CSV table of C-alpha atoms and ligand atoms in Angstrom, one decimal:
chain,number,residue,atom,x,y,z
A,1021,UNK,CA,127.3,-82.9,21.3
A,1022,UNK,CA,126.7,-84.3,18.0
A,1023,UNK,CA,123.1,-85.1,17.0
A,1024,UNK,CA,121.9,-86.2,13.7
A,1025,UNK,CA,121.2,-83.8,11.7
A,1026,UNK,CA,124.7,-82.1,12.1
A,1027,UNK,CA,126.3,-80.5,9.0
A,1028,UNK,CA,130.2,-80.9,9.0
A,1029,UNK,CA,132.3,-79.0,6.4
A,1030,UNK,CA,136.1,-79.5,6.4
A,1031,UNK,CA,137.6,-77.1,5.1
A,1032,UNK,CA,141.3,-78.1,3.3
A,1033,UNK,CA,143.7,-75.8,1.8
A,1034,UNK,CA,145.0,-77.2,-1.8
A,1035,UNK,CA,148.8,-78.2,-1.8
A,1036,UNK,CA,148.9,-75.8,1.1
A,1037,UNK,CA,152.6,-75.0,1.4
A,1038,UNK,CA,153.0,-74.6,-2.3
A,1039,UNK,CA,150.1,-72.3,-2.4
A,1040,UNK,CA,151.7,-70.0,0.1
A,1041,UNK,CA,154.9,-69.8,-2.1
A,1042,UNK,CA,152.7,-69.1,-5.0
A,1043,UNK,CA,151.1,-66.1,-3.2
A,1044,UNK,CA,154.2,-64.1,-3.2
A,1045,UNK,CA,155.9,-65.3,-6.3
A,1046,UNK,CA,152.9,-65.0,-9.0
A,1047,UNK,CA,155.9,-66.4,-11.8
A,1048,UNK,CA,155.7,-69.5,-10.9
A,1049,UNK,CA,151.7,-69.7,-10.8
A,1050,UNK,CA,151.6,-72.2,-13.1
A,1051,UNK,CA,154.1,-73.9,-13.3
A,1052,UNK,CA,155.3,-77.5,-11.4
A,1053,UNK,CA,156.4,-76.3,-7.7
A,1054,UNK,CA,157.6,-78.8,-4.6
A,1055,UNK,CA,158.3,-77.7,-1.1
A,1056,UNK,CA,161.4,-79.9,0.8
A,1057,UNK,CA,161.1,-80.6,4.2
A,1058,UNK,CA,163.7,-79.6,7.0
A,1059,UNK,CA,167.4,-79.6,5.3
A,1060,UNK,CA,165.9,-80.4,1.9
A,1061,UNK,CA,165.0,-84.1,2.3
A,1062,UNK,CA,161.9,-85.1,0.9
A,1063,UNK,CA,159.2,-83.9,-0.9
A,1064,UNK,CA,155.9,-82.6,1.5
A,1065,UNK,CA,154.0,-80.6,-1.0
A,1066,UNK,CA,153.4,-80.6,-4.9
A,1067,UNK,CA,151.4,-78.5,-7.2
A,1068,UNK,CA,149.3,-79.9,-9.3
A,1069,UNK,CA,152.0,-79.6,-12.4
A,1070,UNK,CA,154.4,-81.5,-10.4
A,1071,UNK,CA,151.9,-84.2,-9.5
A,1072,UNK,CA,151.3,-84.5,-13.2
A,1073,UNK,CA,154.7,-84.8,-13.6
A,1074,UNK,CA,155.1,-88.2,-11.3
A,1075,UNK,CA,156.6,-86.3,-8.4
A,1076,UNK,CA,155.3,-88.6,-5.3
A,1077,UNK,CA,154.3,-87.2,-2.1
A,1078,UNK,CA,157.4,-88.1,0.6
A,1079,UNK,CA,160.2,-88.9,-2.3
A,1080,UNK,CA,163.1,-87.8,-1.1
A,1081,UNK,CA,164.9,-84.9,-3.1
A,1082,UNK,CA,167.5,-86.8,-4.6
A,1083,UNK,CA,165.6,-89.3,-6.3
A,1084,UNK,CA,163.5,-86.8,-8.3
A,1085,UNK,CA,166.2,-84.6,-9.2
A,1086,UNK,CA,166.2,-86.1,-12.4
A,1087,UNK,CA,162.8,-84.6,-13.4
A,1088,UNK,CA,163.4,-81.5,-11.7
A,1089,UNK,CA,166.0,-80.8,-13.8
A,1090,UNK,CA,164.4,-81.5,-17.1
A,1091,UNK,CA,161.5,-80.0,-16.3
A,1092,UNK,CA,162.4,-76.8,-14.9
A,1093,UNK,CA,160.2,-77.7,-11.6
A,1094,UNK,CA,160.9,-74.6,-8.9
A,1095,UNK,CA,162.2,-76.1,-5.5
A,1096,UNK,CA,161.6,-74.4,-2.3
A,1097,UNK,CA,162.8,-74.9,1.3
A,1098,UNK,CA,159.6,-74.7,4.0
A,1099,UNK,CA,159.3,-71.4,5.6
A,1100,UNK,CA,157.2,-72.4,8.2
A,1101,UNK,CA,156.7,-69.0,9.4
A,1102,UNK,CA,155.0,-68.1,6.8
A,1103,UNK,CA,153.0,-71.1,6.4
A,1104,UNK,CA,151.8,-70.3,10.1
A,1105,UNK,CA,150.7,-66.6,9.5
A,1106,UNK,CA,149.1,-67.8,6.2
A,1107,UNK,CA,147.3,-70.4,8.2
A,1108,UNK,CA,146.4,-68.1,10.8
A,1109,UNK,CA,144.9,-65.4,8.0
A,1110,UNK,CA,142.6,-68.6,6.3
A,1111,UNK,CA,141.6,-69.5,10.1
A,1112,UNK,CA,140.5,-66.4,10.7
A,1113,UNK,CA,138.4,-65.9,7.7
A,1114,UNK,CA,137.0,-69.4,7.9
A,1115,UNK,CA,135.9,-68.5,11.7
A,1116,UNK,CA,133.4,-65.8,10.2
A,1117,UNK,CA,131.8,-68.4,8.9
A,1118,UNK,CA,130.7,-70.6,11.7
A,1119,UNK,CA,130.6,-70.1,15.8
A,1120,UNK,CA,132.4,-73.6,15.9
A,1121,UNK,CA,135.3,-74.9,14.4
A,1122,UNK,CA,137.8,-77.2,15.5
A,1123,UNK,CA,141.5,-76.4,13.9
A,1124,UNK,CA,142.3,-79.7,12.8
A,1125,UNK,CA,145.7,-79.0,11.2
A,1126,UNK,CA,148.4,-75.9,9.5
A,1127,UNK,CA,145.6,-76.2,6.3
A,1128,UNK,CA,142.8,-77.8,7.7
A,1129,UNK,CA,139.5,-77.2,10.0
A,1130,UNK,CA,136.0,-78.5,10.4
A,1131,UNK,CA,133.3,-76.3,10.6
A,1132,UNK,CA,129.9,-76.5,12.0
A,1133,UNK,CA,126.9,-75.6,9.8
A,1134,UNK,CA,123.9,-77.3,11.3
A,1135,UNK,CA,122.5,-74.0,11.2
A,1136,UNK,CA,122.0,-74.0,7.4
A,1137,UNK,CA,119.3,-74.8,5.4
A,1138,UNK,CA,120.2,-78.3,3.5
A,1139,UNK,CA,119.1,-76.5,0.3
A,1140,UNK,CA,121.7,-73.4,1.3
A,1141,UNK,CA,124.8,-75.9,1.5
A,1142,UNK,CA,126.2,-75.5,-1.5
A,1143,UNK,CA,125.9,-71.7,-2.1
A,1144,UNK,CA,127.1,-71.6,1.5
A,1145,UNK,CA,130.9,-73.4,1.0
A,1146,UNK,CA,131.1,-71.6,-2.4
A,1147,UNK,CA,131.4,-68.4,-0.3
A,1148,UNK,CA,133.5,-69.8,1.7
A,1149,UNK,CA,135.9,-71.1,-1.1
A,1150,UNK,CA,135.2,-67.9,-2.6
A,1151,UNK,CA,135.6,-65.5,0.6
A,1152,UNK,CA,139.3,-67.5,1.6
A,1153,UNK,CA,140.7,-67.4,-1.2
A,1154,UNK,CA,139.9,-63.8,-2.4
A,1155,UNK,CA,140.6,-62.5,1.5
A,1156,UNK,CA,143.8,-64.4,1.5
A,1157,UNK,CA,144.4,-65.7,-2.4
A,1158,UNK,CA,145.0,-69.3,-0.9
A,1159,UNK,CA,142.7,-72.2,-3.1
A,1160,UNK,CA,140.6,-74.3,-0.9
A,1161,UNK,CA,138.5,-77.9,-1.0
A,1162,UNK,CA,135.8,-78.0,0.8
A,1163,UNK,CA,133.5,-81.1,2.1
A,1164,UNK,CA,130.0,-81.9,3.5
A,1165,UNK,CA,128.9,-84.6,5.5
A,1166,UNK,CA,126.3,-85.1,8.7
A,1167,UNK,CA,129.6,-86.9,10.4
A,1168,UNK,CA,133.5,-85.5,10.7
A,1169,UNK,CA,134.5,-88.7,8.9
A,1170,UNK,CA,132.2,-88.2,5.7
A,1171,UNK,CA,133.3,-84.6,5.7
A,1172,UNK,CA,136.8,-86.4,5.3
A,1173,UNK,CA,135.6,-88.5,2.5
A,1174,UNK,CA,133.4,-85.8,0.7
A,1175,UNK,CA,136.4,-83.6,1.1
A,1176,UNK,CA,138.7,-86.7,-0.6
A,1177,UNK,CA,136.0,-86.5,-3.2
A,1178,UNK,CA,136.2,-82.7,-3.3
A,1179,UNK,CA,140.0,-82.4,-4.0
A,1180,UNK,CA,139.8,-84.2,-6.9
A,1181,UNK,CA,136.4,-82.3,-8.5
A,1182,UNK,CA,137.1,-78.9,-10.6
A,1183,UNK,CA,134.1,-77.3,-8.3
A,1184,UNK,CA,136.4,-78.2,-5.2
A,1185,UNK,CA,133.1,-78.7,-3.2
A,1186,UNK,CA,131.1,-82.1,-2.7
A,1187,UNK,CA,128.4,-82.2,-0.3
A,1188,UNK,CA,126.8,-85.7,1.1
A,1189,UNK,CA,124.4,-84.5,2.9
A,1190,UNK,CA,122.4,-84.1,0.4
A,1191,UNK,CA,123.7,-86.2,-2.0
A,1192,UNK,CA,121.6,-89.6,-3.0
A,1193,UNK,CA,124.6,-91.4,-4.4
A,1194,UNK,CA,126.9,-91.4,-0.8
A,1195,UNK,CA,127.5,-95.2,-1.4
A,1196,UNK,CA,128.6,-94.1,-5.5
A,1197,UNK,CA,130.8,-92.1,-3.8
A,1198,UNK,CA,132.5,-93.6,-1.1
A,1199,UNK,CA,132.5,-96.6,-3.0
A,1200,UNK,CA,135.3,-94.7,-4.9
A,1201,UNK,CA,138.0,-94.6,-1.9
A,1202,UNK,CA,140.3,-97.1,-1.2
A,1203,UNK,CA,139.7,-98.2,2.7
A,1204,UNK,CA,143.7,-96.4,3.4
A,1205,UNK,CA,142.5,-93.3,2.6
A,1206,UNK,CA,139.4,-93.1,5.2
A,1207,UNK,CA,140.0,-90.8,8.1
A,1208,UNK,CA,141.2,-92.9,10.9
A,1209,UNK,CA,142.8,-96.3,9.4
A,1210,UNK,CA,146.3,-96.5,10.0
A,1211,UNK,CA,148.7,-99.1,8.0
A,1212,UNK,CA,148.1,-101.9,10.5
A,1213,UNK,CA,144.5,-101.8,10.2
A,1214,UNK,CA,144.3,-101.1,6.2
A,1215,UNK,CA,146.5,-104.2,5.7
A,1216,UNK,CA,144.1,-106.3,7.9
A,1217,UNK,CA,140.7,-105.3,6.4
A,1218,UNK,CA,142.1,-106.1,2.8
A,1219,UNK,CA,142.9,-109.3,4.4
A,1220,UNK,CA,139.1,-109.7,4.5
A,1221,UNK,CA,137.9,-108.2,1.9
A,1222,UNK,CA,137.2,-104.7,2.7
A,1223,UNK,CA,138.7,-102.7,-0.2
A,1224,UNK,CA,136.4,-99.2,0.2
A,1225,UNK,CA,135.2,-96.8,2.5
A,1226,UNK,CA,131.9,-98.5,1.0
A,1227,UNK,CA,132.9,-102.2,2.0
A,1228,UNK,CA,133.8,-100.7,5.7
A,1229,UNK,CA,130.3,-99.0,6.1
A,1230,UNK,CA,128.6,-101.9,4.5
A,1231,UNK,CA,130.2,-104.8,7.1
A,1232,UNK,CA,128.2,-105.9,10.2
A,1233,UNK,CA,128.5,-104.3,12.9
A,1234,UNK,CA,129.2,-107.3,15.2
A,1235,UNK,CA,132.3,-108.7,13.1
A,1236,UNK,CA,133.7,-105.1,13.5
A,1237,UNK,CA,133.0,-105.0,17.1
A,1238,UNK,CA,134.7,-108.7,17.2
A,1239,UNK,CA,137.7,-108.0,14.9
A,1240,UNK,CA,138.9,-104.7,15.9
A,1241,UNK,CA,139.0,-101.7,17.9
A,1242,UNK,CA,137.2,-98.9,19.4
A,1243,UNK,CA,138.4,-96.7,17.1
A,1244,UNK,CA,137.2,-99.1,14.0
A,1245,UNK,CA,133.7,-99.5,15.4
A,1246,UNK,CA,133.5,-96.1,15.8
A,1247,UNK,CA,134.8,-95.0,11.7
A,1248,UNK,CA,132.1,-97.4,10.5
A,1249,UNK,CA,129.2,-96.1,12.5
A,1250,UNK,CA,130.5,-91.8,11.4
A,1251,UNK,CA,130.5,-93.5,7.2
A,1252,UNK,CA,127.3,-94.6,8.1
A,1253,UNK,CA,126.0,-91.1,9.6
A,1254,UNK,CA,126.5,-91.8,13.2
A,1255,UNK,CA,128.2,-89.6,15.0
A,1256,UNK,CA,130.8,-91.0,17.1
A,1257,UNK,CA,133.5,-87.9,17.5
A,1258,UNK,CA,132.2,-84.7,18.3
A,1259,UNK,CA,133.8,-81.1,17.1
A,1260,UNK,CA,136.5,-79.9,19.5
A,1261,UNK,CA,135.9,-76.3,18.9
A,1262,UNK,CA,138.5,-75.5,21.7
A,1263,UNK,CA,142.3,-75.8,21.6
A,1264,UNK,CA,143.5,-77.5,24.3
A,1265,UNK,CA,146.3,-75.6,25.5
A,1266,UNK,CA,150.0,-77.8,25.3
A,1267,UNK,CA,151.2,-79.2,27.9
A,1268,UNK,CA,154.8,-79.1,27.1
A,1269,UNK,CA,156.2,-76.9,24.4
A,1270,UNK,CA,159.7,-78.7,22.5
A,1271,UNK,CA,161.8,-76.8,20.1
A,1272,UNK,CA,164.7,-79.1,17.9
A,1273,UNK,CA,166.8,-78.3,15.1
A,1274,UNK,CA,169.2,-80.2,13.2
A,1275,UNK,CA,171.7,-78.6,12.0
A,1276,UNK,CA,172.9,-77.5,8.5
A,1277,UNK,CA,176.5,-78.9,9.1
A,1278,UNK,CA,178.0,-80.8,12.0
A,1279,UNK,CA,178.9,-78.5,15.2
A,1280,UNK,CA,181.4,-79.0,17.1
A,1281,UNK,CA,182.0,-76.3,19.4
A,1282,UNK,CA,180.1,-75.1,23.1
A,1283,UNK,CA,179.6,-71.7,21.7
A,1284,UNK,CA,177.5,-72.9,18.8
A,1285,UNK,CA,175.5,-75.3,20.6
A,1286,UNK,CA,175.2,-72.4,23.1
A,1287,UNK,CA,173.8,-70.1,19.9
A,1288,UNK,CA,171.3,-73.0,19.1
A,1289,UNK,CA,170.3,-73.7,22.5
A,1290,UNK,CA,169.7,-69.7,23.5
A,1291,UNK,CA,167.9,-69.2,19.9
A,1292,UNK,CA,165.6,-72.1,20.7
A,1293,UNK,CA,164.6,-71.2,24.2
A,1294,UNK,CA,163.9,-67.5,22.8
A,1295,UNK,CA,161.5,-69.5,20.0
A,1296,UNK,CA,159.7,-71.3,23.1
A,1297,UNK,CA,159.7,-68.9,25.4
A,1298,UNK,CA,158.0,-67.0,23.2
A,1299,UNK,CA,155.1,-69.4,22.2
A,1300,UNK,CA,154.4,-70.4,25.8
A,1301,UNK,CA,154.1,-66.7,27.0
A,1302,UNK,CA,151.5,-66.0,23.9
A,1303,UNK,CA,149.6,-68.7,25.1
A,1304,UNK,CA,150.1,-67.5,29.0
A,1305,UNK,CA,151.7,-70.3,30.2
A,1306,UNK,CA,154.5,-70.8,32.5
A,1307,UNK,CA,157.2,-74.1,32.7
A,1308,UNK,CA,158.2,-75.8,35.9
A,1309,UNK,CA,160.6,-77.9,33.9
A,1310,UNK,CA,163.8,-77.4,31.2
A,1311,UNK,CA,165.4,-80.4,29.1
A,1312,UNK,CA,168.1,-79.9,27.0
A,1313,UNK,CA,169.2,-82.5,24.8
A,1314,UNK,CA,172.3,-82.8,22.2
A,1315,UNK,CA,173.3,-85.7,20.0
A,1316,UNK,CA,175.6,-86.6,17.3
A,1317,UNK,CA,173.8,-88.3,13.7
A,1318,UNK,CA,172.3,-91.6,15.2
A,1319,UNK,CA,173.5,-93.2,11.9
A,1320,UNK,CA,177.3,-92.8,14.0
A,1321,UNK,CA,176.0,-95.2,16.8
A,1322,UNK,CA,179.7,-97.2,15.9
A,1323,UNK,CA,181.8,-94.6,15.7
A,1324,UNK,CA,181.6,-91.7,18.0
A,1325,UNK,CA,178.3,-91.5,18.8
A,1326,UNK,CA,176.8,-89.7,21.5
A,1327,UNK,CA,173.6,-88.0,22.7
A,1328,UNK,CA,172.7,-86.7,26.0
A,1329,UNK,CA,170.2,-84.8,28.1
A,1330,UNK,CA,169.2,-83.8,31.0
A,1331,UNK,CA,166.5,-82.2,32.6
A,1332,UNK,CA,165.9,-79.7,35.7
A,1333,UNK,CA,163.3,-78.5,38.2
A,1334,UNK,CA,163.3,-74.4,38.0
A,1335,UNK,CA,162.6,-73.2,41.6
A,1336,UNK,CA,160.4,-71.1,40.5
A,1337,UNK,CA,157.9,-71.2,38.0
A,1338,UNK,CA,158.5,-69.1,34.6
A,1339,UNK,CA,158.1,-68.4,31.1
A,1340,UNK,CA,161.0,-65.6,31.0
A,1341,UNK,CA,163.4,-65.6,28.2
A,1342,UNK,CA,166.8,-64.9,30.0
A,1343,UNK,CA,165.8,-67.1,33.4
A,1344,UNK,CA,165.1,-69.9,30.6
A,1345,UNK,CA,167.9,-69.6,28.8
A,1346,UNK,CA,170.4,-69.2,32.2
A,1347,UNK,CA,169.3,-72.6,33.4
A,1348,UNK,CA,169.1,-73.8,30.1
A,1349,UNK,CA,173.1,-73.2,29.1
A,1350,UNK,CA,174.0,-74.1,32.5
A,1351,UNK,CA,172.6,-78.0,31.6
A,1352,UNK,CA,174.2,-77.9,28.3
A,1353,UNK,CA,177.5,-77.4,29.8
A,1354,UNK,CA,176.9,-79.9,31.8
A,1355,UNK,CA,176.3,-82.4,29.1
A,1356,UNK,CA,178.4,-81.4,26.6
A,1357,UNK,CA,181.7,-83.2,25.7
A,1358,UNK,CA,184.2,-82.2,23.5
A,1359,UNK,CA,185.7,-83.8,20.7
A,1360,UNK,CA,182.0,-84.6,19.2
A,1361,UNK,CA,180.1,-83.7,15.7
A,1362,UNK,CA,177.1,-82.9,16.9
A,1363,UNK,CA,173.9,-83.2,14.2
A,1364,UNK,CA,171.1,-82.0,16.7
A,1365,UNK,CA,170.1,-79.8,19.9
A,1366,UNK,CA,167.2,-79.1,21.6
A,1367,UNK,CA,165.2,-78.2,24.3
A,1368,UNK,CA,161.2,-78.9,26.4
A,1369,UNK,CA,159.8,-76.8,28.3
A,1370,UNK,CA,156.9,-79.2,30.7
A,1371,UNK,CA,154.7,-78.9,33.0
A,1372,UNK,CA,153.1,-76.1,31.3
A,1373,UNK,CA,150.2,-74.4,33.7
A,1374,UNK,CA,148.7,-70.7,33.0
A,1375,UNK,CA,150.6,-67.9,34.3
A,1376,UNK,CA,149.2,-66.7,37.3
A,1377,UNK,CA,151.5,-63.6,39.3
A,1378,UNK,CA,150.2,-64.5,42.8
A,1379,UNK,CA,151.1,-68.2,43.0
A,1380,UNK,CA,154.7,-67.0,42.0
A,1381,UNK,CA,157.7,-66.1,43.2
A,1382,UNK,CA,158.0,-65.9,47.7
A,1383,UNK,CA,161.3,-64.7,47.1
A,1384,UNK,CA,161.2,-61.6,44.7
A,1385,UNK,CA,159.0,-58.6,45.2
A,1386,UNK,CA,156.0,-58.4,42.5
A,1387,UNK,CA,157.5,-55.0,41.1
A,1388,UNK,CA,160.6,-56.9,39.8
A,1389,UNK,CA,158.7,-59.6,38.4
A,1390,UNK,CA,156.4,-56.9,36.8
A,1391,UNK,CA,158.9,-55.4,35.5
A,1392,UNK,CA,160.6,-58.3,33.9
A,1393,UNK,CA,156.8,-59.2,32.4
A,1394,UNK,CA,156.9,-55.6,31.0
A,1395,UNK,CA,159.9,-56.6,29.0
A,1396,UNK,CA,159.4,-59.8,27.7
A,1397,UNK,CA,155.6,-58.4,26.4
A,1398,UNK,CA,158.0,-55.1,25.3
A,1399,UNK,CA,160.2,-57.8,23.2
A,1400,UNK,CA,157.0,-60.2,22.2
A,1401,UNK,CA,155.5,-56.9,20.7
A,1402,UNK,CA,158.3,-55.7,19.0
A,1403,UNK,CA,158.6,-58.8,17.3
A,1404,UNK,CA,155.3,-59.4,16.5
A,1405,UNK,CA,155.2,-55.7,14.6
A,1406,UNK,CA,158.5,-55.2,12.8
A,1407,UNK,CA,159.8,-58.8,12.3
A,1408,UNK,CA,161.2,-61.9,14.2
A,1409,UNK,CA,164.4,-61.5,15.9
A,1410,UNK,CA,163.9,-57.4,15.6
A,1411,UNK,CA,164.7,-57.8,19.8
A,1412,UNK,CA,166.9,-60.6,21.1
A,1413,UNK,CA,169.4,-61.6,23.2
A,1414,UNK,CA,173.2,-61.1,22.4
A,1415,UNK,CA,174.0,-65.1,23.2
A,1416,UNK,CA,171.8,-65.7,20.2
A,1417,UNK,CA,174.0,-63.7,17.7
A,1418,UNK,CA,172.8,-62.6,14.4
A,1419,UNK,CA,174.3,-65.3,12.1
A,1420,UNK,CA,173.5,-68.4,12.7
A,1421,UNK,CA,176.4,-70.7,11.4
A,1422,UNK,CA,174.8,-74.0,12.6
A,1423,UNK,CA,171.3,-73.1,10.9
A,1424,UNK,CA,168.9,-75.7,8.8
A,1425,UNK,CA,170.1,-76.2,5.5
A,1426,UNK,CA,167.4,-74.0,3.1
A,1427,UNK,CA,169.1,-73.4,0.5
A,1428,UNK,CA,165.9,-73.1,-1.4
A,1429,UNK,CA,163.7,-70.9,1.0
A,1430,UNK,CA,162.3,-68.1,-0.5
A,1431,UNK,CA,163.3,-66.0,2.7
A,1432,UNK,CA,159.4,-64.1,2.7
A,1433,UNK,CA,158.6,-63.2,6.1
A,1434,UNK,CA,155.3,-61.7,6.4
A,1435,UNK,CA,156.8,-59.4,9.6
A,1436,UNK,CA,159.2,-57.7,7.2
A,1437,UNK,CA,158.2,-54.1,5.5
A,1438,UNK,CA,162.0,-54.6,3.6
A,1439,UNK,CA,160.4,-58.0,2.2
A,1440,UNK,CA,157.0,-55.9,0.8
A,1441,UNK,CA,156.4,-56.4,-2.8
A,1442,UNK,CA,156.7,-53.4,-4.9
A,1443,UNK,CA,154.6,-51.9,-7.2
A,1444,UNK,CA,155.2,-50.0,-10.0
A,1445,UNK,CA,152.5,-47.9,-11.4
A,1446,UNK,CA,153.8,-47.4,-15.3
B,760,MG,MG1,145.8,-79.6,2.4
């Protein structure tokens, strides 16, 4: 529960992605850097040199190739493993900091600091700012506010300010402030509703804290009542410091180039199930359900299109790799037709509950199943210490033809000791 003298910070990592790259590539420190998104199609994240140079947020590579070029701007492909263990280092750090947080995002979390003296704010997110980025050399923004959605705007506020901290609960001059953001860019207003409160007048996060509360009550939402009461300092959405666990766990890749064959789409599908099994069983789940789905490019739907999937009902609840992958391959050969360029495959595992040995199997003996739990934790281990894909399964082979385009990733993975940097002592 919320109550009114609550101190929120949110706690946002500066051009998050980009910052990762920097950390392991100090050459390109200050210079313009963009990150692509999956097979290098538009831009996701900019460093301040490449804002300055015009690069927009969600351009797609080809149109800004242009001022790449002349500008020397580095490129890379996302390496989102590395983004995760980066995120999971910051979250770590921030947690230290508070005994309730709420993950909100890969480079984001709100943090609880009613217990701080109002007069200790400040000093208090400094060390934070200061703590994150020396424990983990990523560059945060960080902002106040008694409700999650002024946190949002002080944090707005924040990004732009060279002390990267702005607190409102303090502040006298909130209104100044959130005078100075455009109602799209408060937390919690889509497209639809921006377009309708300019419509009628409302321009800021001021204008939307300002309007009477019965108009918004009559003219929209639940979710707008509630995003004018948190700029006004009510609190309407409480922390969640708990993540819920998923309920179903989907992994999808398109591919680099068109595949044609089973035996690729057999690589995909066994190197995918490998990638879920492996999340569900660090979060101790089990699936009662596999989908498998291929397609060709949708953009085909005239000439040769086709897309597929099916789903089935294991007998028996699991979250083991080569019982996953079985059922898995059988379905894809059942919906698989030749003669067909296929752009995408993937798979879902659902109806996620926690693993629990004694509501298992009737039909094996517990010392098999044991044993099989003693290798997947073997193989989740392995792979956790000396790298991904240090133990897998033959049917996932080694080279993966049909693999994302990157062709800009910087290929750091934080599991690797070949990938340590070196240092030379002169
Ligand atoms: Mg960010």
């Amino acid at each position: 529960m919320l109550y009114n003298n609550s101190k929120i910070a949110l706690v946002d990592c500066n051009s998050f992605y980009v910052s990762c790259e920097k950390l392991f590539n100090p050459s390109i420190n200050k210079k313009p850097v963009v990150v692509l998104s999956s097979n290098d199609g538009c831009v996701i994240s900019r460093s301040t040199e490449a804002k300055n140079l015009g690069i927009k947020m969600g351009e797609p590579y080809f149109k800004v190739k242009k001022i790449v070029k002349e500008n020397d701007v580095k490129i890379f492909s996302t390496n989102f493993s590395l983004y995760g263990d980066i995120s999971r280092r910051v979250m770590k750090t921030l947690k230290q900091f508070s005994p309730k947080m709420e993950i909100y995002s890969i480079d984001e979390a709100f943090l609880d600091l009613s217990s701080i003296k109002n007069e200790d704010l400040l000093e208090h997110s400094y060390k934070i700012k200061k703590t994150v980025l020396k424990w983990t050399g990523i560059p945060t923004s960080i902002g106040i506010g008694t409700t999650k959605t002024l946190s949002k705007a002080a944090n707005y506020i924040a990004k732009k300010e060279k002390s990267g901290v702005i607190d409102l609960v303090n502040s006298k001059e909130i209104d100044k402030f959130l005078s100075k953001i455009k109602i799209n860019d408060v937390w919690g207003v889509g497209k639809q509703l921006t377009k309708f409160y300019i419509k009628n007048g409302i321009n800021t996060a001021y204008d939307l804290k300002k309007i009477h509360n019965n108009w918004i009550k009559k003219n929209t939402n639940v979710f707008g009542s509630r995003t004018a009461m948190e700029l006004r300092g009510f609190p309407c959405v409480s922390l969640e410091p708990y993540e819920e666990k998923r309920k179903n766990c989907c992994v999808s890749r398109s591919f680099g180039k068109k595949v044609t064959r089973l035996e690729d789409l057999s690589e995909a599908i066994t190197t995918h199930c490998l990638n879920a099994a492996e999340k569900i069983r660090l979060d101790n789940q089990t699936a009662k359900k596999i989908t498998v789905f291929i397609r060709t490019s949708p953009f085909q739907i005239k000439k040769n299109y086709y897309g597929n999937s099916k789903d089935i009902d294991l007998p028996i609840r699991t979250n083991d790799s080569i019982v996953l992958i079985k059922q898995a391959l059988a379905v894809l050969k059942n919906i698989y037709k030749k003669g067909y360029q296929y752009q995408k495959a993937g798979i879902v595992l659902s109806g996620l509950k926690d693993f629990d040995i004694y509501n298992e199997n009737l039909f094996s003996t517990i010392n098999n199943d044991k044993k099989r739990i003693k290798l997947m934790q073997a193989i989740d281990c392995a792979n956790i210490k000396y790298g991904r894909n240090t133990l897998s399964i033959a049917q996932a082979r080694l080279k993966k033809k049909w693999n994302i385009k990157r062709q800009y990733s910087s290929k750091i993975d934080t599991a690797s000791f070949e990938l340590l940097p070196t240092v030379r002592v002169l």
